Amino acid sequence: MDIIQLLPDSVANQIAAGEVIQRPASVIKELVENAIDAGATDIRILVCDAGKASIQVIDNGKGMSDTDARLSFERHATSKIRQAQDLFSLHTMGFRGEALASIAAVAQVTLQTRTTDDEVGTRIVISGSRMVEQEAVSCPVGSNFLVENLFFNIPARRKFLKTNATEMNNIMQAFERIVLIYPEVNFSLYSNGVEMKQLRSTSFRQRIVDIFGKRINQELLPLDIETSICNINGFVGKPESAKKKGFQQYFFVNGRYMKHPYFHKAVLTAFDRLLPNGEQVSYFIRLTVDPQDIDVNIHPVKTEIKFDNERDIWQILMAAVRDAIGKFSDITTLDFDTAGKPDIPVFSPTGTPVEAPHVDYNPHYNPFIDDGESPSAPSKDNRKHVDSYSPRQASAKGWEELFGTPRTDGAATARQAASAPTLFPSQLSWQDDVETVGGGTYDGHETEPIGEGRATEHYQLRGSYIVTQVPSGLMLVDQNRASQRVLFEQYMKILETRTAHTQKVLFPEVVQFPPSYVSSIDTIIDELCTLGFEITDLGGGSYSVSGVPAGLGGLDTVSLVNDLVAEAVEADAAASDNLRRILADGLARKAATPYGEYLSNDDMEAMLKQLFACQTQKYTASGKLVLSVISYDELAKRFG
């Protein structure tokens, strides 16, 4: 009995749709790319319910005839290629002929289109690959696609769509990738009737500024190089603009967005030793190569592209970025202004020797002795005084009055202790705290410090670890992570009780967020304000920061807010209950006691006291180990 049979077109279309159409953003990408291939100079995108309810893309391209409009929804129907050889000379965004068929297989689609040669246009309605109606209609030149009820006939696929905020972020991300590489096209984006972006035709650099804000304009270094293998142009960020989160990185080849980790490494190599560990710069790089030297037909999404000469382009790209850094970055240069400088003689083998410059100075001058005479003309008595100088004599001349010496009486000691800077407000003994927390044990080890009626002596190792003795052995505490744990619980309490204190900044700072953050930024900003930030919406993705949580005045305000928001967006925290933990943990890591900072014994005792008052002591909020106890048995084994 024969068991192999051909799949119906409806089933085959749904299988193809699973690769091409993954979410509403995929629909927008395919329709907008088709509009660009059709020569459109003005494209409007309208979405409702983050694209789940409807997606509409309107363009002023060349449009389609009634026959082409009907045929465009068939699988592998395309105007881009005619034969297999055309795959190696592509100049269009689309070519597979699967996008419209895939969309029509999983949604209800209405198309209105007209060419310049036709007096009336065509209206087609398709639902789940089935033609519902086709009729003549009056409409402008171009195409108008309306896609409704995405995945209406595949409930399992629709169930796996994310929240509206997440899907809107994906739409904005797809929108950014397209509008960046086509700055000559007008774009507008609307969500639920509200205008999200309005971009006019402009230059590549101005389009970057329009999307990511004016601040980025000061951070860009231009790239422009032409070779027989490829042409490279665009922009990379200055080294000082590097950040750990929120950077923008885009590669384009022949007008197409691509992901290429190998070329990304070339850019990072060019910045070798110029960037702090873990930080990266933004870049917007366009490559132009011979279409025959690349293969875009690897995956239906067409973001993975294979190059025939990757190594050569890698070298060219790295050299181009290094050249941009060397030419345009603000590196301190030598000062050749010789006004007022000593005259340095030039060597001449035939000329007469020039006497070396002579400098007048007083070898007997001593700043600790004041005899009322000019130091440039010392007397004999003064010189004798200098020859027999000793620190004890200098002290007798008023050294104490000038700098002051510490007093040893109890009142002075108390005043100094009260005025000494501390990292933590509490100065209670850790011994008291361990007794309060209870048990005297931690992780199977006794943690009550040795010593009765006095504070335990702690030791700071390499400015990173607190070492202290406990009855069962030695305990080592990572001072940075311990501080993180303490601050995290403090910030979580602030978020729950809404008792934050704000410290005003001297001059308000402006933070610009990319369009992909728009759908979730409001929720994140509200929680940041609860933590003690003062942030005002200026419109267009710009926000003014006029206050920060108390105690954070020394941090870079713009970087701090950027990093916190970027972490929350990347973790999709705005759409979950995890947002407060993400923000509290991020702020705690920024404000924690850094490695290398000196801590007095009182500081270390206060830190340990607060750590053991936390609900969890052994791990940070992100799961990193805070402390470890080495027992005497382990020590004995090491020395056995």
XYZ file of C-alpha atoms in Angstrom:
640
model
C 0.000 0.000 0.000
C 1.386 3.417 -1.000
C 1.774 5.773 1.963
C 3.528 8.818 0.446
C 1.274 11.587 -0.834
C 1.516 15.255 -1.772
C 0.496 17.728 0.915
C -2.391 20.078 0.113
C -1.371 23.655 -0.613
C -3.036 24.895 2.588
C -0.878 22.566 4.710
C 2.303 23.326 2.754
C 1.679 27.041 3.146
C 1.332 26.710 6.908
C 4.619 24.791 7.111
C 6.351 27.573 5.151
C 4.672 30.170 7.335
C 6.262 28.583 10.378
C 9.686 29.581 9.027
C 8.873 32.955 7.487
C 6.139 34.337 9.776
C 7.041 33.871 13.417
C 5.299 36.893 14.976
C 3.657 40.215 13.941
C 7.087 41.805 13.440
C 7.803 39.216 10.717
C 4.716 40.324 8.789
C 5.792 43.972 8.940
C 9.331 43.106 7.814
C 8.120 41.175 4.751
C 5.504 43.730 3.686
C 7.799 46.739 4.105
C 10.613 45.008 2.197
C 8.173 44.317 -0.644
C 7.171 47.995 -0.627
C 10.827 49.057 -0.900
C 11.381 46.621 -3.782
C 8.370 48.230 -5.465
C 10.116 51.614 -5.403
C 8.028 53.205 -2.637
C 9.226 56.547 -1.242
C 6.543 56.833 1.455
C 5.526 53.910 3.679
C 2.955 53.953 6.492
C 2.624 51.166 9.065
C -0.435 50.887 11.336
C -0.783 48.208 14.006
C -3.530 47.406 16.509
C -3.072 45.319 19.625
C 0.687 44.964 18.881
C -0.168 43.444 15.501
C -2.284 40.626 16.885
C -5.546 42.269 15.804
C -4.381 43.976 12.609
C -1.351 45.157 10.637
C -1.666 47.600 7.764
C 1.152 48.636 5.425
C 0.435 51.373 2.859
C 2.988 52.378 0.212
C 3.182 54.537 -2.932
C 5.138 51.997 -4.970
C 4.383 50.909 -8.512
C 1.510 48.621 -7.462
C 0.232 45.470 -9.204
C -2.169 44.608 -11.969
C -5.226 42.462 -11.192
C -3.496 39.327 -12.496
C -0.268 39.976 -10.579
C -2.217 40.741 -7.420
C -3.959 37.349 -7.578
C -0.768 35.491 -8.487
C 1.327 37.159 -5.753
C -0.312 34.990 -3.070
C 0.743 31.738 -4.725
C 3.796 29.906 -3.393
C 7.071 30.671 -5.168
C 5.410 33.341 -7.290
C 7.845 36.261 -7.612
C 8.912 39.029 -9.943
C 12.443 39.177 -8.478
C 14.092 36.170 -10.193
C 13.505 34.057 -13.300
C 16.155 31.336 -13.053
C 18.512 29.798 -10.489
C 21.416 31.929 -11.703
C 19.532 35.042 -10.581
C 20.038 33.982 -6.962
C 23.678 35.051 -7.297
C 22.933 38.552 -8.578
C 20.177 39.726 -6.241
C 19.457 43.445 -5.968
C 16.131 43.183 -4.139
C 15.137 42.436 -0.566
C 12.767 39.582 -1.410
C 13.159 36.808 -3.984
C 11.803 33.539 -2.565
C 8.120 34.180 -3.351
C 6.988 32.760 -0.008
C 6.184 35.815 2.121
C 2.674 36.684 0.890
C 1.668 33.023 0.591
C 2.828 32.408 4.164
C 0.984 35.459 5.497
C -2.215 34.520 3.677
C -1.998 30.984 5.088
C -2.204 32.115 8.727
C -4.249 35.335 8.569
C -7.089 37.167 6.882
C -5.597 39.464 4.224
C -7.140 42.305 2.233
C -5.116 43.865 -0.592
C -5.933 47.020 -2.553
C -3.494 47.910 -5.319
C -3.248 49.892 -8.571
C -0.555 50.646 -11.117
C -0.070 53.995 -12.886
C -1.298 52.454 -16.158
C -4.640 51.327 -14.733
C -7.608 53.593 -14.122
C -9.031 51.392 -11.358
C -7.359 49.097 -8.911
C -7.962 45.623 -7.575
C -9.274 44.448 -4.217
C -8.531 40.895 -3.062
C -9.651 39.173 0.148
C -7.939 35.921 1.241
C -8.510 33.941 4.432
C -6.308 30.992 5.356
C -4.996 30.604 1.763
C -8.566 30.531 0.446
C -9.653 33.191 -2.042
C -12.772 34.910 -0.708
C -13.346 37.636 -3.308
C -11.674 39.754 -5.981
C -13.163 42.911 -7.430
C -12.293 46.217 -9.083
C -11.986 49.182 -6.710
C -11.001 52.839 -6.775
C -7.702 53.328 -4.911
C -4.451 55.321 -5.209
C -1.344 54.036 -6.980
C 0.615 51.637 -4.813
C -0.394 48.838 -2.450
C -2.411 48.675 0.756
C -2.094 45.419 2.715
C -4.385 44.802 5.700
C -3.503 41.660 7.714
C -6.024 40.748 10.430
C -6.284 38.033 13.092
C -2.797 36.600 12.742
C -2.677 32.829 13.430
C -6.480 32.727 13.717
C -6.468 29.199 12.251
C -3.479 27.960 14.326
C -4.475 28.510 17.978
C -1.326 26.816 19.254
C 0.878 29.341 17.429
C -1.231 32.286 18.591
C -1.042 31.059 22.198
C 2.751 31.283 22.107
C 2.759 34.962 21.151
C 4.156 37.131 23.950
C 2.521 40.064 25.698
C 1.632 43.193 23.765
C 4.622 45.035 25.221
C 7.051 42.333 24.061
C 5.517 42.028 20.596
C 5.564 45.810 20.224
C 9.251 45.844 21.148
C 9.888 43.302 18.394
C 7.944 45.430 15.925
C 9.976 48.507 16.835
C 13.187 46.526 16.481
C 12.230 45.338 12.996
C 11.182 48.898 12.140
C 14.580 50.269 13.256
C 16.503 47.803 11.092
C 14.595 48.775 7.967
C 14.429 52.546 8.375
C 18.155 52.803 9.190
C 19.325 51.375 5.888
C 16.785 53.339 3.807
C 17.090 56.954 5.033
C 15.859 58.249 1.651
C 12.376 56.794 2.287
C 9.704 58.464 4.436
C 8.373 56.190 7.182
C 5.579 56.568 9.723
C 4.463 54.118 12.394
C 1.165 54.165 14.329
C 0.067 51.955 17.220
C -3.629 51.858 18.134
C -4.094 55.164 16.331
C -1.208 56.905 18.129
C 1.790 58.102 16.118
C 4.954 56.369 17.343
C 7.471 57.574 14.740
C 7.483 60.004 11.835
C 10.717 59.917 9.828
C 11.387 62.183 6.864
C 13.817 61.487 4.028
C 17.336 62.442 5.146
C 20.985 61.335 5.306
C 22.216 58.161 6.983
C 23.754 60.033 9.926
C 20.657 62.156 10.487
C 18.445 59.052 10.358
C 20.569 57.536 13.164
C 20.102 60.730 15.187
C 16.357 60.787 14.473
C 15.996 57.279 15.891
C 18.468 57.237 18.781
C 18.594 60.881 19.836
C 20.874 63.895 19.477
C 23.376 62.698 22.075
C 24.601 59.890 19.822
C 25.620 62.433 17.164
C 28.554 63.495 19.355
C 29.710 59.898 19.788
C 30.019 58.817 16.130
C 33.210 58.435 14.108
C 32.718 58.189 10.320
C 33.886 55.212 8.248
C 34.438 55.464 4.517
C 36.715 53.129 2.577
C 36.600 51.701 -0.949
C 38.449 48.590 -2.079
C 38.202 46.133 -4.973
C 36.672 43.584 -2.585
C 34.103 45.726 -0.793
C 33.121 49.272 0.135
C 32.561 50.117 3.784
C 30.872 53.225 5.140
C 28.952 54.190 8.220
C 29.820 55.111 11.785
C 31.372 53.627 14.930
C 31.197 55.015 18.455
C 34.082 56.746 20.172
C 35.870 54.715 22.859
C 34.557 57.007 25.593
C 30.962 56.220 24.544
C 31.351 52.527 25.458
C 28.767 51.046 27.809
C 27.759 47.659 29.161
C 24.103 47.929 28.175
C 22.029 49.863 25.684
C 24.551 50.056 22.826
C 23.277 49.873 19.245
C 25.071 47.580 16.770
C 23.980 47.144 13.155
C 25.527 45.532 10.079
C 24.029 45.966 6.615
C 25.143 44.434 3.330
C 23.765 45.645 0.004
C 20.835 47.298 1.764
C 19.983 44.258 3.886
C 20.277 43.917 7.693
C 22.425 40.985 8.766
C 23.839 39.305 11.863
C 27.521 38.472 11.580
C 29.442 37.544 14.769
C 32.700 37.219 12.787
C 32.582 40.835 11.565
C 31.455 41.947 15.025
C 34.682 40.502 16.378
C 36.618 42.533 13.788
C 35.134 45.751 15.187
C 35.917 44.762 18.773
C 39.471 43.812 17.776
C 39.969 47.310 16.380
C 39.077 48.682 19.823
C 41.465 46.316 21.591
C 42.693 47.803 24.904
C 40.645 50.962 24.325
C 37.439 49.786 26.011
C 36.822 48.877 29.659
C 36.244 45.196 30.319
C 32.720 44.109 29.422
C 31.801 47.336 27.597
C 31.107 47.851 23.887
C 30.475 50.728 21.505
C 27.618 51.331 19.095
C 28.198 50.988 15.373
C 26.212 51.368 12.153
C 28.202 49.817 9.293
C 27.119 49.382 5.676
C 28.978 46.984 3.385
C 28.614 46.996 -0.369
C 29.883 43.886 -2.152
C 29.337 42.156 -5.477
C 26.064 40.168 -5.154
C 27.879 37.189 -6.643
C 30.202 37.109 -3.596
C 27.445 36.561 -1.023
C 24.727 33.979 -0.430
C 21.565 35.249 1.246
C 19.571 32.089 0.506
C 20.607 30.333 3.719
C 17.493 30.878 5.843
C 14.041 32.304 5.017
C 14.568 35.173 7.462
C 17.611 36.218 5.362
C 19.608 37.714 8.265
C 22.329 35.052 8.017
C 24.564 35.752 5.029
C 27.596 33.844 3.798
C 30.543 35.701 2.220
C 33.009 34.119 -0.197
C 35.896 36.247 1.108
C 35.112 36.686 4.801
C 38.750 36.834 5.914
C 39.640 39.610 3.491
C 36.606 41.680 4.506
C 37.449 41.036 8.188
C 40.895 42.578 7.699
C 39.521 45.529 5.712
C 36.802 46.189 8.296
C 39.215 46.089 11.222
C 41.651 48.422 9.415
C 38.829 50.834 8.556
C 37.653 51.044 12.182
C 41.209 51.541 13.449
C 41.743 54.258 10.878
C 38.563 56.030 12.056
C 39.687 55.866 15.679
C 43.134 57.205 14.824
C 41.863 60.028 12.592
C 38.848 61.349 14.392
C 38.846 60.361 18.062
C 39.710 62.997 20.610
C 43.185 61.729 21.501
C 45.539 64.137 23.260
C 48.080 65.471 20.773
C 51.536 66.964 21.259
C 51.597 70.677 21.909
C 53.992 72.375 19.493
C 53.404 75.900 20.800
C 56.927 77.040 21.746
C 56.022 80.482 23.065
C 57.820 81.030 26.368
C 59.562 77.653 26.179
C 63.370 77.305 26.528
C 65.281 77.410 23.278
C 66.536 73.904 22.447
C 69.634 74.175 20.188
C 69.773 72.153 16.980
C 72.887 70.033 16.483
C 75.173 71.213 13.684
C 78.436 69.290 12.970
C 80.100 72.385 11.481
C 78.787 75.027 13.880
C 80.236 76.228 17.162
C 79.133 74.525 20.383
C 76.211 76.192 22.154
C 76.313 76.632 25.897
C 73.749 74.523 27.746
C 70.806 76.375 29.333
C 71.477 77.600 32.870
C 68.851 77.396 35.614
C 69.137 79.496 38.808
C 67.913 77.885 42.023
C 68.624 78.054 45.749
C 69.942 74.680 47.005
C 69.582 75.786 50.650
C 65.896 76.744 50.565
C 63.719 74.874 53.053
C 59.953 75.523 53.184
C 59.709 74.399 56.835
C 61.857 77.274 58.121
C 60.556 80.814 58.119
C 63.212 83.417 58.986
C 61.500 86.341 57.283
C 64.055 86.482 54.477
C 63.585 85.851 50.808
C 64.325 82.210 49.974
C 66.177 83.284 46.831
C 68.861 85.128 48.860
C 69.569 83.133 52.037
C 71.876 84.487 54.702
C 74.823 82.625 56.184
C 72.871 82.091 59.407
C 70.019 80.628 57.430
C 72.335 78.264 55.589
C 73.766 77.047 58.888
C 70.220 76.492 60.072
C 69.435 74.447 56.986
C 72.525 72.288 57.331
C 71.434 71.207 60.817
C 67.730 70.709 59.939
C 65.772 67.949 61.608
C 62.028 67.092 61.594
C 61.905 67.815 65.321
C 63.009 71.425 64.638
C 60.414 71.761 61.907
C 57.761 70.661 64.364
C 58.969 73.300 66.808
C 58.446 75.982 64.158
C 54.682 75.582 64.126
C 54.049 72.333 62.254
C 51.278 71.387 64.701
C 49.514 74.718 64.213
C 49.636 74.336 60.432
C 48.319 70.821 60.057
C 47.178 69.848 63.527
C 48.105 66.655 65.329
C 45.669 64.076 66.610
C 44.752 64.488 70.253
C 44.701 61.470 72.477
C 42.084 62.533 74.990
C 38.803 60.657 75.017
C 36.665 63.598 73.846
C 38.783 64.134 70.748
C 38.718 60.423 69.926
C 34.939 60.372 70.178
C 34.634 63.431 67.918
C 36.917 61.845 65.305
C 34.957 58.600 65.383
C 31.704 60.503 64.921
C 33.029 62.444 61.941
C 34.844 59.534 60.251
C 33.247 58.555 56.930
C 31.539 55.165 56.951
C 30.110 53.102 54.169
C 27.269 51.793 56.321
C 25.322 53.746 58.937
C 25.395 51.073 61.601
C 28.465 50.770 63.838
C 27.152 47.929 65.987
C 29.355 44.949 66.680
C 29.024 42.019 64.316
C 29.153 39.808 67.389
C 25.984 41.460 68.657
C 24.394 40.965 65.256
C 25.200 37.269 65.000
C 23.671 36.760 68.419
C 20.608 38.733 67.275
C 20.254 36.835 63.991
C 20.423 33.709 66.105
C 21.915 30.290 66.030
C 25.584 31.190 65.919
C 25.888 28.879 62.889
C 25.809 29.411 59.158
C 25.905 26.738 56.430
C 26.962 24.161 59.032
C 29.737 26.302 60.536
C 29.832 28.299 63.713
C 29.981 31.969 62.802
C 30.089 33.664 66.172
C 33.351 35.666 66.154
C 36.055 34.955 68.683
C 36.363 37.521 71.437
C 34.348 38.395 74.475
C 33.199 41.931 75.105
C 35.168 43.397 72.186
C 34.761 43.771 68.446
C 36.323 41.081 66.281
C 39.411 41.978 64.288
C 38.803 41.672 60.563
C 41.316 41.803 57.742
C 40.935 43.137 54.224
C 42.632 41.033 51.558
C 43.695 42.756 48.317
C 40.939 45.321 48.737
C 38.398 42.670 47.753
C 37.788 40.215 50.573
C 37.059 40.474 54.282
C 38.786 37.739 56.263
C 37.623 37.012 59.794
C 38.080 34.203 62.303
C 35.156 32.072 63.420
C 35.196 29.139 65.858
C 35.053 26.593 63.029
C 37.748 28.201 60.862
C 38.142 31.220 58.576
C 35.356 33.055 56.826
C 36.013 34.989 53.603
C 33.460 37.538 52.409
C 33.465 39.241 49.004
C 33.055 42.905 50.004
C 31.470 43.970 46.703
C 28.926 41.161 46.665
C 28.156 41.572 50.351
C 27.408 45.227 49.684
C 25.239 44.204 46.710
C 23.197 41.872 48.898
C 22.655 44.500 51.581
C 21.698 47.227 49.111
C 19.431 44.903 47.126
C 17.287 44.179 50.171
C 17.235 47.878 51.065
C 16.030 48.819 47.563
C 13.417 46.058 47.560
C 12.087 47.411 50.850
C 11.977 50.924 49.359
C 9.980 49.636 46.378
C 7.521 47.888 48.693
C 7.092 50.733 51.190
C 7.629 53.629 48.732
C 9.851 55.484 51.197
C 12.644 56.576 48.841
C 14.722 59.715 49.391
C 15.825 61.709 46.357
C 19.041 63.652 45.858
C 18.787 66.465 43.314
C 21.446 66.687 40.597
C 23.115 70.024 39.916
C 22.189 70.048 36.219
C 19.415 67.792 34.836
C 20.626 65.207 32.324
C 18.742 64.106 29.190
C 18.499 60.375 28.399
C 17.405 59.171 24.951
C 15.909 55.702 24.471
C 15.528 53.885 21.123
C 12.049 53.314 19.662
C 12.158 49.611 20.594
C 11.888 50.632 24.277
C 8.744 52.715 23.802
C 6.157 50.049 24.622
C 7.658 49.148 28.014
C 9.459 52.332 29.078
C 6.555 53.874 31.032
C 6.284 50.959 33.462
C 10.046 50.925 34.035
C 10.227 54.692 34.577
C 7.430 54.495 37.174
C 9.399 51.960 39.216
C 12.609 54.002 38.882
C 10.758 56.995 40.316
C 9.639 54.803 43.209
C 13.322 54.028 43.868
C 14.070 57.747 44.184
C 14.778 58.921 40.640
C 13.118 62.071 39.314
C 12.480 61.484 35.608
C 10.340 63.627 33.305
C 9.100 62.595 29.870
C 10.171 65.157 27.231
C 8.581 63.298 24.315
C 10.149 61.516 21.375
C 11.891 58.950 23.590
C 13.768 61.667 25.558
C 13.632 61.905 29.350
C 15.070 64.446 31.768
C 16.710 63.101 34.957
C 16.752 65.747 37.700
C 17.194 63.521 40.765
C 18.699 60.194 41.812
C 18.315 58.018 44.925
C 20.122 59.461 47.945
C 23.740 58.349 48.146
C 24.255 57.938 44.378
C 25.367 61.483 43.586
C 28.812 60.418 42.371
C 27.610 58.066 39.616
C 27.132 58.963 35.940
C 23.401 59.688 35.802
C 22.909 59.011 32.076
C 24.804 55.706 32.103
C 23.043 54.618 35.292
C 19.522 55.158 33.927
C 20.463 53.767 30.495
C 21.869 50.566 31.965
C 18.944 49.995 34.333
C 16.351 50.468 31.582
C 18.334 48.335 29.101
C 18.582 45.459 31.594
C 14.853 45.591 32.270
C 13.955 45.667 28.558
C 16.344 42.858 27.626
C 14.945 40.675 30.416
C 11.395 41.552 29.327
C 10.890 42.567 32.957
C 8.303 45.257 32.181
C 5.838 42.536 31.278
C 6.443 40.438 34.411
C 6.494 40.605 38.189
C 10.286 40.419 38.056
C 10.741 44.114 37.215
C 11.387 45.260 40.783
C 14.026 42.581 41.359
C 15.784 43.472 38.098
C 15.903 47.188 38.965
C 16.872 46.661 42.613
C 19.640 44.241 41.631
C 20.945 46.525 38.870
C 21.005 49.563 41.160
C 22.661 47.562 43.948
C 25.459 46.463 41.591
C 26.033 50.060 40.530
C 26.071 51.461 44.073
C 27.914 48.618 45.844
C 31.273 49.086 47.540
C 33.796 48.655 44.715
C 36.769 46.336 44.729
C 39.920 48.085 45.850
C 38.214 50.452 48.297
C 39.850 50.532 51.734
C 37.642 49.556 54.644
C 38.444 50.178 58.274
C 37.746 47.504 60.883
C 34.564 49.359 61.881
C 33.451 49.501 58.232
C 33.991 45.770 57.803
C 32.191 44.966 61.039
C 29.219 47.137 60.031
C 29.089 45.502 56.607
C 29.087 42.004 58.113
C 26.484 43.060 60.636
C 24.136 44.255 57.900
C 24.858 41.219 55.712
C 23.788 38.817 58.472
C 20.652 40.884 59.027
C 19.579 40.089 55.433
C 17.087 37.352 54.653
C 19.721 35.652 52.471
C 23.449 36.018 53.104
C 25.245 33.455 50.957
C 24.259 34.647 47.470
C 23.608 37.922 45.672
C 20.282 38.528 43.951
C 21.858 37.308 40.691
C 23.059 34.069 42.331
C 26.763 34.802 42.906
C 28.513 33.493 46.024
C 28.993 36.095 48.778
C 30.881 34.218 51.482
C 32.724 30.992 52.125
C 33.951 29.305 55.323
C 37.173 27.280 55.356
C 37.009 24.885 58.305
C 39.950 23.914 60.470
C 39.635 20.365 59.123
C 40.144 21.661 55.571
C 43.152 23.679 56.715
C 44.583 20.624 58.444
C 44.224 18.583 55.265
C 46.044 21.246 53.252
C 48.971 21.179 55.661
C 48.838 17.466 56.303
